[in-house]
Every structure is written in structure tokens, then in C-alpha cells.
GROMACS .gro file of N, CA and C in nm:
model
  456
    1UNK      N    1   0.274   3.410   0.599
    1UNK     CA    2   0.311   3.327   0.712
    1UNK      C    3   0.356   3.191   0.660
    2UNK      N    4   0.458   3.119   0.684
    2UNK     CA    5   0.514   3.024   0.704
    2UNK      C    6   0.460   2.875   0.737
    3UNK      N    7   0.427   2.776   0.660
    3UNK     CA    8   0.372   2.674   0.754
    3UNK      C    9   0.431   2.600   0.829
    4UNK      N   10   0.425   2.530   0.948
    4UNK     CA   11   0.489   2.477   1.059
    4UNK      C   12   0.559   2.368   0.993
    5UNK      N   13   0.714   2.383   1.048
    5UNK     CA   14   0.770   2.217   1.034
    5UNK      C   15   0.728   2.156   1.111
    6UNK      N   16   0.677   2.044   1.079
    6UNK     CA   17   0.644   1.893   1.109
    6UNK      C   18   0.774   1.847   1.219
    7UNK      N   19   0.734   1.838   1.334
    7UNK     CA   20   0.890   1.739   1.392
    7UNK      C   21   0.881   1.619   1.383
    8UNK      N   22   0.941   1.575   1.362
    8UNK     CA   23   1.030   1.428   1.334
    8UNK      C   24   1.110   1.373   1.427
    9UNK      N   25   1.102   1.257   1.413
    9UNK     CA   26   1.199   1.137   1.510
    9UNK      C   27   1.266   1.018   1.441
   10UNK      N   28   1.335   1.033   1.417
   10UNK     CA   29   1.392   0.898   1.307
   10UNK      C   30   1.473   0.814   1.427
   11UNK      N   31   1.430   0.671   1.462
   11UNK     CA   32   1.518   0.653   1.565
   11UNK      C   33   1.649   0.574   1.489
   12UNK      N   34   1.761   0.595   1.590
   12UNK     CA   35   1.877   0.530   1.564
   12UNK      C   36   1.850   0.406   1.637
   13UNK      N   37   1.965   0.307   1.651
   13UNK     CA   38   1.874   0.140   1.688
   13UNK      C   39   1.915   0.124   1.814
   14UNK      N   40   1.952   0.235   1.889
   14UNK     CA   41   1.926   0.200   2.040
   14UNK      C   42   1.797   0.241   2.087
   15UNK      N   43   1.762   0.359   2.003
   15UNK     CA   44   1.643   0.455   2.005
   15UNK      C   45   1.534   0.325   2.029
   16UNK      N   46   1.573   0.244   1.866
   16UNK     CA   47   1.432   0.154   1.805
   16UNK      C   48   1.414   0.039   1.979
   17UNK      N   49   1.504   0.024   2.026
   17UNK     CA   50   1.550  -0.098   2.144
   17UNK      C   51   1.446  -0.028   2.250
   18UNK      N   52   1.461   0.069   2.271
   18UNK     CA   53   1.413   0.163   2.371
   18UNK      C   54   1.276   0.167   2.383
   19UNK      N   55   1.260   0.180   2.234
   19UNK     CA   56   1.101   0.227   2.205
   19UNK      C   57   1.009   0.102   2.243
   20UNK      N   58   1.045  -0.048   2.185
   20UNK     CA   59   1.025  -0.108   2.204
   20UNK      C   60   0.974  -0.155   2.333
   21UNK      N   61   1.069  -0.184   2.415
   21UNK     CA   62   1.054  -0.190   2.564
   21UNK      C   63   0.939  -0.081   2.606
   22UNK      N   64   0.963   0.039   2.577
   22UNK     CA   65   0.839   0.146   2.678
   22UNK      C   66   0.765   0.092   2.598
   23UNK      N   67   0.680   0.083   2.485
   23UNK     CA   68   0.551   0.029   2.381
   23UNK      C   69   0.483  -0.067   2.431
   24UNK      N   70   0.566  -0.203   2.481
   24UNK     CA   71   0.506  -0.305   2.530
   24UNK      C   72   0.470  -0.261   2.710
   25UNK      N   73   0.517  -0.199   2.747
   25UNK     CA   74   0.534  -0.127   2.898
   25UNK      C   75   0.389  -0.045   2.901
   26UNK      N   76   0.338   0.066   2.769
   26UNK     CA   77   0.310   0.115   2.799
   26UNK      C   78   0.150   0.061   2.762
   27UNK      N   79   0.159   0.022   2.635
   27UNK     CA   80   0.055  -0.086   2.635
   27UNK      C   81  -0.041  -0.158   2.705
   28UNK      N   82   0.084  -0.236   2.799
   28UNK     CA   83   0.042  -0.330   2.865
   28UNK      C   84  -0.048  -0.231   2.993
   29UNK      N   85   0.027  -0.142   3.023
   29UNK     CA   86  -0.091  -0.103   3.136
   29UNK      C   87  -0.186  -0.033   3.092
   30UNK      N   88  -0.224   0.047   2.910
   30UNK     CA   89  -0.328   0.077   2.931
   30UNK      C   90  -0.450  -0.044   2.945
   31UNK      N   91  -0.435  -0.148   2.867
   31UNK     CA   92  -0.447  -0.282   2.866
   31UNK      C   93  -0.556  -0.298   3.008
   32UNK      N   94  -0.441  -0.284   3.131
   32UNK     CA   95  -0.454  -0.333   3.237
   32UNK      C   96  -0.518  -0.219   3.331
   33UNK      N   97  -0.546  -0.097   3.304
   33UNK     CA   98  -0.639   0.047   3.346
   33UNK      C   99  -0.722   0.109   3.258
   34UNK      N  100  -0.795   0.004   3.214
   34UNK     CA  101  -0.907   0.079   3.142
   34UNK      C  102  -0.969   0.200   3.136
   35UNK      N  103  -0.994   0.194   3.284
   35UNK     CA  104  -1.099   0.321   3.296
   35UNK      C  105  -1.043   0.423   3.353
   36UNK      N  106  -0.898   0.423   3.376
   36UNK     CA  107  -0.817   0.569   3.394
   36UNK      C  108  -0.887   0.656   3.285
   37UNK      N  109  -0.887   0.784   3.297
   37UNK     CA  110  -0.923   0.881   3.212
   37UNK      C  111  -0.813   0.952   3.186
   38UNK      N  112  -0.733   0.960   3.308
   38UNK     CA  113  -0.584   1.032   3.331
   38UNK      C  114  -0.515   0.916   3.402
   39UNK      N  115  -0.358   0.905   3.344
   39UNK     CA  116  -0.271   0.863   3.357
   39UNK      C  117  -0.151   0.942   3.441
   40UNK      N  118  -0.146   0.830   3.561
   40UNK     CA  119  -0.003   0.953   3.658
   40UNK      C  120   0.092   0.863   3.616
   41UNK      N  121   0.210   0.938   3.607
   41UNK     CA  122   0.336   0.908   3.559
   41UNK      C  123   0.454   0.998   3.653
   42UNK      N  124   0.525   0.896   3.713
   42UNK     CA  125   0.607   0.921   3.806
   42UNK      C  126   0.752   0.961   3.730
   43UNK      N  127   0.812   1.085   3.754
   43UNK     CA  128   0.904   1.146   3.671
   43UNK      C  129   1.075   1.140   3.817
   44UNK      N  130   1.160   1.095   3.746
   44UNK     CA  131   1.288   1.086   3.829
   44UNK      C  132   1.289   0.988   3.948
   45UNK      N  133   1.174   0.879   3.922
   45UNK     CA  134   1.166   0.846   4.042
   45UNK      C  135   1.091   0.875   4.178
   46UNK      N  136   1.068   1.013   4.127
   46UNK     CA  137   1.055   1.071   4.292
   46UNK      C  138   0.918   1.080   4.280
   47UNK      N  139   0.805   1.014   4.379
   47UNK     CA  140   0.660   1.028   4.371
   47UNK      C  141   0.606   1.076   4.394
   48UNK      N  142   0.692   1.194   4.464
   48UNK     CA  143   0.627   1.372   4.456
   48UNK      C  144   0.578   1.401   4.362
   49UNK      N  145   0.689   1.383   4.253
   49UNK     CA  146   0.695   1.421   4.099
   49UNK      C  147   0.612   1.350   4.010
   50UNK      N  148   0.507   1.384   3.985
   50UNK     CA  149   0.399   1.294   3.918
   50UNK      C  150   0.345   1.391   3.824
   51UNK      N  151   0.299   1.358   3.731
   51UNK     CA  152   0.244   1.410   3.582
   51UNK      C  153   0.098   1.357   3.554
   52UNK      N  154   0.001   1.387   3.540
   52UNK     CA  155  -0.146   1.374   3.545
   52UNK      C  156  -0.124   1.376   3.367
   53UNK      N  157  -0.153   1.294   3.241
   53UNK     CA  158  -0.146   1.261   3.153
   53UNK      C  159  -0.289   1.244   3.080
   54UNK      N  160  -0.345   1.331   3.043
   54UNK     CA  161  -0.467   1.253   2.970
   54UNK      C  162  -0.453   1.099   2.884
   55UNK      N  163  -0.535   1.013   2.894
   55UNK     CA  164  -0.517   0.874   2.830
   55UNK      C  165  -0.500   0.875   2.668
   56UNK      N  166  -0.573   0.983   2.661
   56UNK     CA  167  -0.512   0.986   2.476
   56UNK      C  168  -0.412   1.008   2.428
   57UNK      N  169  -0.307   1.086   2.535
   57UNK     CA  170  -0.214   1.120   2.439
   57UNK      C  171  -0.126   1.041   2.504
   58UNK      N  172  -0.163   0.962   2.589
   58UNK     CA  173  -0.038   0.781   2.599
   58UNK      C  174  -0.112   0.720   2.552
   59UNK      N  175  -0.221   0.708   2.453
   59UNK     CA  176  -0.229   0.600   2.338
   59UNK      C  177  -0.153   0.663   2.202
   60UNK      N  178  -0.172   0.788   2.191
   60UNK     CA  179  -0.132   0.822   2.103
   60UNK      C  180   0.058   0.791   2.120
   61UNK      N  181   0.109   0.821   2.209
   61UNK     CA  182   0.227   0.796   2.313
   61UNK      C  183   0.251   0.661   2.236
   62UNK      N  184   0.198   0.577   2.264
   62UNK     CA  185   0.240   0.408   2.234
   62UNK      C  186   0.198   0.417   2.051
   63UNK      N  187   0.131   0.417   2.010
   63UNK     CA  188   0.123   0.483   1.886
   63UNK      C  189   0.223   0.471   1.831
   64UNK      N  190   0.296   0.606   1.883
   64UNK     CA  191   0.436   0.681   1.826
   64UNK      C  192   0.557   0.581   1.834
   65UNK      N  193   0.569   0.527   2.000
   65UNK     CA  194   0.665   0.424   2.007
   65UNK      C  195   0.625   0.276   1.931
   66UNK      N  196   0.561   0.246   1.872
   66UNK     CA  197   0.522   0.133   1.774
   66UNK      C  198   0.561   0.151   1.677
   67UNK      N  199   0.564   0.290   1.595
   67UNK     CA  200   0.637   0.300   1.459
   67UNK      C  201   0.788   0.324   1.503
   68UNK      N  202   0.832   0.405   1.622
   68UNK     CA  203   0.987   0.425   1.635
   68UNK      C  204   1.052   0.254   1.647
   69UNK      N  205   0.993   0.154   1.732
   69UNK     CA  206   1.006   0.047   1.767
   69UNK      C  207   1.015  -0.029   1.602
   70UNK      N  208   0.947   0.003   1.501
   70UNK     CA  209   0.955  -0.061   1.373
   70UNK      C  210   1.056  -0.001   1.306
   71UNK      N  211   1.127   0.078   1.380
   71UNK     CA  212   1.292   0.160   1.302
   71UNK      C  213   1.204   0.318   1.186
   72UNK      N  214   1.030   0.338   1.241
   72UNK     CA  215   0.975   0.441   1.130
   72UNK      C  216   1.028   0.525   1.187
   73UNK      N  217   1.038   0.665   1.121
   73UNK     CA  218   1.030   0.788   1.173
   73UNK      C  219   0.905   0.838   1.190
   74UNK      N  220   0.863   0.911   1.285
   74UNK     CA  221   0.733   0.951   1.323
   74UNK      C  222   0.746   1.085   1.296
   75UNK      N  223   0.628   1.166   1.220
   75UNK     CA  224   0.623   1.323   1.250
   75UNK      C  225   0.460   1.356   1.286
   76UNK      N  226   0.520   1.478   1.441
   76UNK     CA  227   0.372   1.488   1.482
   76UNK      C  228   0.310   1.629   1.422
   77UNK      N  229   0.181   1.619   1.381
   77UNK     CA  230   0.107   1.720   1.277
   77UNK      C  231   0.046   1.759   1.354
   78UNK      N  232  -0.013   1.912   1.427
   78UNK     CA  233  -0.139   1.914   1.490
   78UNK      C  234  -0.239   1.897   1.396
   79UNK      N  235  -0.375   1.874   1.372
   79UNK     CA  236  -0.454   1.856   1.327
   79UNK      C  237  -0.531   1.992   1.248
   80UNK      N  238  -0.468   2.084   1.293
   80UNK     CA  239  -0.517   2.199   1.268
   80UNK      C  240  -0.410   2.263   1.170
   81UNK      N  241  -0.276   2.216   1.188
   81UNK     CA  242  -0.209   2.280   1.078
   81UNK      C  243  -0.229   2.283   0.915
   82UNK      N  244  -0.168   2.391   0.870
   82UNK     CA  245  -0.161   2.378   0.727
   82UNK      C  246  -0.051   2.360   0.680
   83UNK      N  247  -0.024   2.305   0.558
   83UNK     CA  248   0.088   2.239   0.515
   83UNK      C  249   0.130   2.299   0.367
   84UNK      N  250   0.232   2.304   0.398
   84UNK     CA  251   0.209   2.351   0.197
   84UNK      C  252   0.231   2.168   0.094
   85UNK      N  253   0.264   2.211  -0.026
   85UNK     CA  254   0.207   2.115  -0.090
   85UNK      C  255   0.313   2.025  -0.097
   86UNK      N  256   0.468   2.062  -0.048
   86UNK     CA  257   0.546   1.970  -0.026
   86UNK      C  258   0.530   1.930   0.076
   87UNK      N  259   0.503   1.955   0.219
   87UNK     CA  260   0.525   1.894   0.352
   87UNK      C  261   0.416   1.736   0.309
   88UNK      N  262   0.293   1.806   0.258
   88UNK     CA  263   0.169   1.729   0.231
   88UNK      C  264   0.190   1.614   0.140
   89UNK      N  265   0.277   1.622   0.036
   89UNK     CA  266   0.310   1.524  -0.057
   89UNK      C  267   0.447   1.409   0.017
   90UNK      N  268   0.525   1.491   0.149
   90UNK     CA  269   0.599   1.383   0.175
   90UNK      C  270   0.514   1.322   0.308
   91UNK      N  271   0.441   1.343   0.317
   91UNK     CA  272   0.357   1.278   0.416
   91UNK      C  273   0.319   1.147   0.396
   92UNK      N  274   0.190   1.208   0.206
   92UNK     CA  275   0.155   1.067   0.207
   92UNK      C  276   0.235   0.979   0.103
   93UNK      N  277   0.400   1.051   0.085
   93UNK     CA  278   0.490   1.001   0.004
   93UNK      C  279   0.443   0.942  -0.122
   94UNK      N  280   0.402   1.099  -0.130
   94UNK     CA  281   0.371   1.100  -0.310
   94UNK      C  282   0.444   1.191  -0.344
   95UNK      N  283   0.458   1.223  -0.474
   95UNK     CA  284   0.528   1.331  -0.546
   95UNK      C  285   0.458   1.484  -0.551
   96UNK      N  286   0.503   1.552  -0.535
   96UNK     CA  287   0.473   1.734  -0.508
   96UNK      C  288   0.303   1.744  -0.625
   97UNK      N  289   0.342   1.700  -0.770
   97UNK     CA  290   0.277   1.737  -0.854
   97UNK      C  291   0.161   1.638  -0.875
   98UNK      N  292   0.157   1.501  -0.804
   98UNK     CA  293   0.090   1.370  -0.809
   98UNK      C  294  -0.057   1.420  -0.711
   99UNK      N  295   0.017   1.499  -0.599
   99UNK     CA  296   0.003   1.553  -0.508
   99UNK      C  297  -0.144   1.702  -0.524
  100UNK      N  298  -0.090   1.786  -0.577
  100UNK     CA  299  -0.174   1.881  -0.691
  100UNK      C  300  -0.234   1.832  -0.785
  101UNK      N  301  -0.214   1.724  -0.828
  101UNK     CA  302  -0.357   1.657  -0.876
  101UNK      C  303  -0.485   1.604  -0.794
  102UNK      N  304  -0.445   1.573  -0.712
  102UNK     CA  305  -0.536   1.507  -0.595
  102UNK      C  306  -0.604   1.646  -0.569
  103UNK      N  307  -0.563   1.739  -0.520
  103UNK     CA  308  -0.621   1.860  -0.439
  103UNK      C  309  -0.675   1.915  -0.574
  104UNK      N  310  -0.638   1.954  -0.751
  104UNK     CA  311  -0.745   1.990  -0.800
  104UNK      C  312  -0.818   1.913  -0.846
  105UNK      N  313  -0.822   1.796  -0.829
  105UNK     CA  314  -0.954   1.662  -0.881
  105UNK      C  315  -1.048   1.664  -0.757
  106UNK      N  316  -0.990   1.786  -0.647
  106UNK     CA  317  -1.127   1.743  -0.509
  106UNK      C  318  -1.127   1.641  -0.416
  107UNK      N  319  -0.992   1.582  -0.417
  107UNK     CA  320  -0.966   1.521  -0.351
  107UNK      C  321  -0.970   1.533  -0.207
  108UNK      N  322  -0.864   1.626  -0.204
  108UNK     CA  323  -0.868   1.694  -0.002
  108UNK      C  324  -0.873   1.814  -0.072
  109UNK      N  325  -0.912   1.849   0.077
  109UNK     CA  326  -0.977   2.035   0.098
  109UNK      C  327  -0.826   2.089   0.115
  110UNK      N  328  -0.838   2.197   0.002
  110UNK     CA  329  -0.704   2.262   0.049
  110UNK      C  330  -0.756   2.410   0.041
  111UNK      N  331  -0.673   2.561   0.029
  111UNK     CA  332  -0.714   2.670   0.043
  111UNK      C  333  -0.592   2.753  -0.028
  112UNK      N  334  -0.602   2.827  -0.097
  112UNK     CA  335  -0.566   2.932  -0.160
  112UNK      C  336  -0.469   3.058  -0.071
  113UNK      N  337  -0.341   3.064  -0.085
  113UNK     CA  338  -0.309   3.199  -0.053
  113UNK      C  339  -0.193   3.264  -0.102
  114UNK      N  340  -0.290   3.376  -0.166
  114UNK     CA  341  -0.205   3.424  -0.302
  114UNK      C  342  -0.207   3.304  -0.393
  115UNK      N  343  -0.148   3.288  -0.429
  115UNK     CA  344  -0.073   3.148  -0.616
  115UNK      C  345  -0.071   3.021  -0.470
  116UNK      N  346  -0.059   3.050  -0.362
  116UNK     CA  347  -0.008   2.894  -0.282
  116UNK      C  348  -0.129   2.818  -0.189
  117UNK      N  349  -0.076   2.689  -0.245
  117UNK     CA  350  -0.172   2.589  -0.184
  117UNK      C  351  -0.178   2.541  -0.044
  118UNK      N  352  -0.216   2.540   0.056
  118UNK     CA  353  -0.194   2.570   0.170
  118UNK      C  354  -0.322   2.389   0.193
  119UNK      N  355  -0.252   2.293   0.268
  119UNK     CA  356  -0.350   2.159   0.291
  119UNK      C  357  -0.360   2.166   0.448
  120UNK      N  358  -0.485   2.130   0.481
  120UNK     CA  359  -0.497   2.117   0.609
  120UNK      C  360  -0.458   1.942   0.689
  121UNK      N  361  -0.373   1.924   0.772
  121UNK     CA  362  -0.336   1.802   0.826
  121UNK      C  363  -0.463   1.759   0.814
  122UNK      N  364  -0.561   1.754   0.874
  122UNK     CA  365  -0.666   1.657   0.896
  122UNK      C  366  -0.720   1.658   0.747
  123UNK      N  367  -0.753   1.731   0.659
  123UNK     CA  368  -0.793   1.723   0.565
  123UNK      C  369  -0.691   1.554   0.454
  124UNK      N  370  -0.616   1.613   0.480
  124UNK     CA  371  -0.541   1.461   0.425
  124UNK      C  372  -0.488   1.401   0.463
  125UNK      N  373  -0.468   1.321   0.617
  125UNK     CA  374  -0.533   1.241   0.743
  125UNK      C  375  -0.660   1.167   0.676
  126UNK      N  376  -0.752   1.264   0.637
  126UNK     CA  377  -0.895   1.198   0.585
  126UNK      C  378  -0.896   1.133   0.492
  127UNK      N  379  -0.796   1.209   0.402
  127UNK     CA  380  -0.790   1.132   0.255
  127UNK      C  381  -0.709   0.982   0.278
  128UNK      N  382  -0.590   0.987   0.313
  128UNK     CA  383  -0.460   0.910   0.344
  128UNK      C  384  -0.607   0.752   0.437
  129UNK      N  385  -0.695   0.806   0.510
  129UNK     CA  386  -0.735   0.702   0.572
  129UNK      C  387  -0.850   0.626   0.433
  130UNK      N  388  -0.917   0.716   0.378
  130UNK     CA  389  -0.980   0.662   0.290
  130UNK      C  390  -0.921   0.581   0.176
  131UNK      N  391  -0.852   0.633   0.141
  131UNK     CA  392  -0.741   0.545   0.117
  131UNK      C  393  -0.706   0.462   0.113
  132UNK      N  394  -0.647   0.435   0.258
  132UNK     CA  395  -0.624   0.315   0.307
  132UNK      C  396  -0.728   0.218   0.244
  133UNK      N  397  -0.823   0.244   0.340
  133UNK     CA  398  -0.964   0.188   0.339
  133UNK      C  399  -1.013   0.099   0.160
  134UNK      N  400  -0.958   0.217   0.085
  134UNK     CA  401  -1.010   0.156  -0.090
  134UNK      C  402  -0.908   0.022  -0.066
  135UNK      N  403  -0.782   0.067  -0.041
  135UNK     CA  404  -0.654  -0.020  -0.070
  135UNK      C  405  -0.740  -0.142   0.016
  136UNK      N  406  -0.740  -0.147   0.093
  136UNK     CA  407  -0.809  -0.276   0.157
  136UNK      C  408  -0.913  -0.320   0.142
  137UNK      N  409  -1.025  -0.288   0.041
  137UNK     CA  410  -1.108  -0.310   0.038
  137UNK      C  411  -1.076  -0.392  -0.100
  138UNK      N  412  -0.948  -0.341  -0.178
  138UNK     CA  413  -0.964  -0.393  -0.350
  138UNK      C  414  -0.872  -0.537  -0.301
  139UNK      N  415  -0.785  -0.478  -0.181
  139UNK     CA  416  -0.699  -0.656  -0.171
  139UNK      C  417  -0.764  -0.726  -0.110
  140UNK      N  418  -0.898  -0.703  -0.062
  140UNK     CA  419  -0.963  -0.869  -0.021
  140UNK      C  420  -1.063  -0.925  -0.138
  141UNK      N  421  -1.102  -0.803  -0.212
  141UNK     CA  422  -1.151  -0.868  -0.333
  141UNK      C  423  -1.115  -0.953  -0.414
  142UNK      N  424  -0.937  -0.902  -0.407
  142UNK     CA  425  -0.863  -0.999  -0.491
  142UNK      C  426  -0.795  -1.162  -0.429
  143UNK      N  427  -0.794  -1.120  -0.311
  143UNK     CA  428  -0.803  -1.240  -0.221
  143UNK      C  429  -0.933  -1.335  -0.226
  144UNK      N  430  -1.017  -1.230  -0.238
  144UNK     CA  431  -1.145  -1.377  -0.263
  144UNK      C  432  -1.159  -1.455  -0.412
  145UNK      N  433  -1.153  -1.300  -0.512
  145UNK     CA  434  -1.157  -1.382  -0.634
  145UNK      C  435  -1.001  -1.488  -0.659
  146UNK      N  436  -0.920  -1.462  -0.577
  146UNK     CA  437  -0.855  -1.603  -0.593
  146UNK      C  438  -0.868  -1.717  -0.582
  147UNK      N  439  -0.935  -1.685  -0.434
  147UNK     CA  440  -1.001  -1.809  -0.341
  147UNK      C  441  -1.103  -1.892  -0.432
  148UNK      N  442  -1.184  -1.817  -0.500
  148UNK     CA  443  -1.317  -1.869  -0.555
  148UNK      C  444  -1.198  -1.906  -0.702
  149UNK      N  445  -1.107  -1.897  -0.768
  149UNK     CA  446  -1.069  -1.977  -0.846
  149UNK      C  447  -0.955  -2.055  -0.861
  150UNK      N  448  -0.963  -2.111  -0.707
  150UNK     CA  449  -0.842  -2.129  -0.644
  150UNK      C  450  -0.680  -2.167  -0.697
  151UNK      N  451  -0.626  -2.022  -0.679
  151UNK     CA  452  -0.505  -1.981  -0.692
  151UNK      C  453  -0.460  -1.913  -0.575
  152UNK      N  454  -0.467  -1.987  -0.473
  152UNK     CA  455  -0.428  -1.913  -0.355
  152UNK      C  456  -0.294  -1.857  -0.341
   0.00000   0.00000   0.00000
């Protein structure tokens, strides 16, 4: 079996204009409806036509339009997919083989089928956030030990 392409959105810069505008739009009212659980969303105008929206996936929604709005391309992963080891390496835009080091040093959980490496989205989601997390944790270190010998 095949692993799922990833879809993608690369906006063009009317796209990015667009995104913009709904982001701050959409924002602003979760902002301003806290305790909606579900979000109605009026479609064509017509207020017959209404869409019952769970609130997560118009945060996740504004999310998406925040990176299109920054000119990113967005691709949505279900959480459950598996990836092979290229989809997974342009994700966290590393190299294929940089990539297979991480997964046999134990890095993220990956799985075997046949000779192929098969990564689970959330599995390196997890990694990609921890990650993050080191990366920010070593640049305020270095921000302080500046501070403390001041070379700001």
C-alpha cells in the first residue's frame, strides 16, 4: 500500500492577501466567542445555509491561514498517517538519509514493511516539537550567557 500524499497549498500573493484578511477575521472572533464549542458559519450568504464547525478545526483553520498569510505553504497530515522516509524528511526539511539516521538512533517511532520505512505523522510532529523545544531552550542559554558577559 501506498502512503498518502500530503496536500499542499502554496499560496500565490493574492492567495497570501486573502489569507490574511480571513486570519485576522477569524481570529478575532474566536478571540471574541470563547465558549462556542461549535462554530456556525454562514455559506453563500444565505442563513439557511449554515455549517456547525467544531472550534478546533477553525483554530486549526486560522493556523493554516497564518502560515498561507506568511506566503508558507501548508500541508495537512492526518495524524494517523504513515509517511515514507521522503514525505517525512521534506517535512522536517531534512535530507532523506539525515533523516534515517534519526529513525535508527531512536529518534521517532517508525515501522518496518518489507526493506521500507514507513514514519508515523504524529510520531515526528513529536520529534519536530521536541526539537523545537531543545532549539529554544540552547538560544536562551546563549542569550543569557551573553547577557551575563555583556555582549548583547
Amino acid at each position: 500500500m501506498n502512503a498518502p500524499e500530503p496536500a499542499t497549498a502554496r499560496p500565490d500573493a493574492a492567495e497570501v492577501k486573502t489569507a490574511d484578511i480571513a486570519m485576522r477575521r477569524v481570529k478575532r472572533y474566536l478571540a471574541d466567542h470563547t465558549d462556542e464549542r461549535d462554530i456556525r458559519v454562514v455559506v453563500g450568504g444565505d442563513p439557511d445555509d449554515t455549517l456547525a464547525i467544531p472550534r478546533s478545526a477553525v483554530e486549526l483553520l486560522a493556523r493554516v491561514l497564518a502560515h498561507m498569510a506568511a506566503g508558507q505553504g501548508v500541508t495537512v497530515v492526518p495524524a494517523h498517517a504513515e509517511l515514507t522516509t521522503q514525505q517525512a524528511a521534506d517535512i522536517l526539511n531534512v535530507s532523506r538519509p539525515h533523516l534515517i539516521g534519526l529513525l535508527d538512533a531512536g529518534e521517532i517511532a517508525f515501522r518496518k514493511v518489507g526493506s521500507h520505512r514507513r514514519v508515523r505523522a504524529d510520531s515526528l510532529l513529536e520529534y519536530r516539537r521536541r526539537d523545537d523545544q531543545t532549539r529554544r531552550e540552547a538560544a536562551d542559554e546563549l542569550t543569557e550567557l551573553n547577557q551575563d558577559m555583556g555582549l548583547y
